[in-house]
GROMACS .gro file of C-alpha atoms in nm:
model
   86
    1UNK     CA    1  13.636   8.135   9.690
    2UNK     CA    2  13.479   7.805   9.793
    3UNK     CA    3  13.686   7.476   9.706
    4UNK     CA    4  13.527   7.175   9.680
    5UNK     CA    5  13.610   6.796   9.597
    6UNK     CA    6  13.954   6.640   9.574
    7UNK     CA    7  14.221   6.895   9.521
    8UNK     CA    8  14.471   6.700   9.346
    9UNK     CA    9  14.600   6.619   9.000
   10UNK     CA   10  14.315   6.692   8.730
   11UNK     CA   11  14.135   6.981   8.937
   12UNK     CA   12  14.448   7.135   9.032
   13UNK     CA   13  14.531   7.175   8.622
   14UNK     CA   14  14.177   7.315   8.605
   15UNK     CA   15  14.216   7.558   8.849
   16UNK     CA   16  14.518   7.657   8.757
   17UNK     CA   17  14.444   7.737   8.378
   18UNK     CA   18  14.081   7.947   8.549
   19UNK     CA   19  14.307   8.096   8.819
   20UNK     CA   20  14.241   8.472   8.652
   21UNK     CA   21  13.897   8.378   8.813
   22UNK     CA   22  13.983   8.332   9.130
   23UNK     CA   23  14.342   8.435   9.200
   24UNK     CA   24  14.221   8.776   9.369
   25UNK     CA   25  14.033   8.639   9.615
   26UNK     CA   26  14.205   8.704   9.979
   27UNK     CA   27  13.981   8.422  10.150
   28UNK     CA   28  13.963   8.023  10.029
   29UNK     CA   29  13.721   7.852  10.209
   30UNK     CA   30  13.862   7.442  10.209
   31UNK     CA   31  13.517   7.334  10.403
   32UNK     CA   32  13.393   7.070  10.089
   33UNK     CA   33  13.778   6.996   9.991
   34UNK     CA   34  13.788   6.597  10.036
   35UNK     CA   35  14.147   6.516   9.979
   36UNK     CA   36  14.455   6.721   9.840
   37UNK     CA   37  14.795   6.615   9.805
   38UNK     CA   38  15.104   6.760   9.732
   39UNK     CA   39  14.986   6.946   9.429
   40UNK     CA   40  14.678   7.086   9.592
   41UNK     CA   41  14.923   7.254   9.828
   42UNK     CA   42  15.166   7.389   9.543
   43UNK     CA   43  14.845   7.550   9.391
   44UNK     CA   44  14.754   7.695   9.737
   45UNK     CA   45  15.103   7.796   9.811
   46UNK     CA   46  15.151   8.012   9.516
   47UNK     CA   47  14.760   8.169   9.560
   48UNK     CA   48  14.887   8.263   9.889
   49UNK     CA   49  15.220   8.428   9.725
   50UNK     CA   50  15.039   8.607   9.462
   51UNK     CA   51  14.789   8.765   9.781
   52UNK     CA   52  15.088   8.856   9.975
   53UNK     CA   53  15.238   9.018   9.712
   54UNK     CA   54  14.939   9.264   9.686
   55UNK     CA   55  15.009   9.344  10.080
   56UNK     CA   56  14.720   9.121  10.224
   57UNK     CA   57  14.716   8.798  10.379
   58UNK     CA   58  14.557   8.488  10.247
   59UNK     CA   59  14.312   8.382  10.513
   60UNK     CA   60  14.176   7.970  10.496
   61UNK     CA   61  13.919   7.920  10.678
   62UNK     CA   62  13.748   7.537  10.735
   63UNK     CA   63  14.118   7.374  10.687
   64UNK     CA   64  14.073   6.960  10.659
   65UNK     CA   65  14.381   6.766  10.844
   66UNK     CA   66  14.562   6.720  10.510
   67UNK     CA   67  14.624   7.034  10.453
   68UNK     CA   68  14.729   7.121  10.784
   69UNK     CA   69  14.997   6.793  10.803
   70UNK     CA   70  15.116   6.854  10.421
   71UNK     CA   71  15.166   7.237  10.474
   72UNK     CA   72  15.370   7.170  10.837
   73UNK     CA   73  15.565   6.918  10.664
   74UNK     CA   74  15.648   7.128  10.358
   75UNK     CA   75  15.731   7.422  10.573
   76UNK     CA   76  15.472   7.605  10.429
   77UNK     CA   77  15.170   7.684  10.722
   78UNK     CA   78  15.287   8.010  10.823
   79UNK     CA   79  15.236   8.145  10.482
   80UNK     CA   80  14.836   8.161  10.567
   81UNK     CA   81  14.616   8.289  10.880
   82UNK     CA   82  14.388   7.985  10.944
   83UNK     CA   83  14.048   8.078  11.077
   84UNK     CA   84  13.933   7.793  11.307
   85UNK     CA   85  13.621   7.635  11.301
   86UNK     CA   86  13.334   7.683  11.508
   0.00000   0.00000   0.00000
């Protein structure tokens, strides 16, 4: 799955009521997310609950700077594997 845009607010309720789309998906790619905020991170936090319940682990991959800050400062970074860039 490929997000894109600002992952707050409005697009985090959209996602979340088309999240039988997506929720299966064991890889987010975050490389055309422009902002998120502490929403955006709730939604990813409990995608990355639902994969690790099935055994695997929820990989992010291209990972902007506010989701890297917000995630260390909610205690929540070690829930993913982060594939660096380049």
């Amino acid at each position: 799955m490929k997000l894109s845009g600002n992952l707050q607010g409005e697009q985090v309720k959209r996602l979340w009521e088309i999240r039988q789309q997506w929720w299966q998906d064991e890889s987010m790619d975050l490389c055309e997310v422009l902002t998120l905020d502490s929403a955006g991170i709730a939604l990813m936090v409990k995608w990355g609950k639902a994969v690790r319940e099935r055994g695997a682990i929820p990989l992010l991959t291209s990972v902007p700077d506010d989701f890297t800050k917000l995630a260390t400062l909610y205690g929540v970074a070690d829930l993913f594997s982060i594939e660096s860039q380049g």
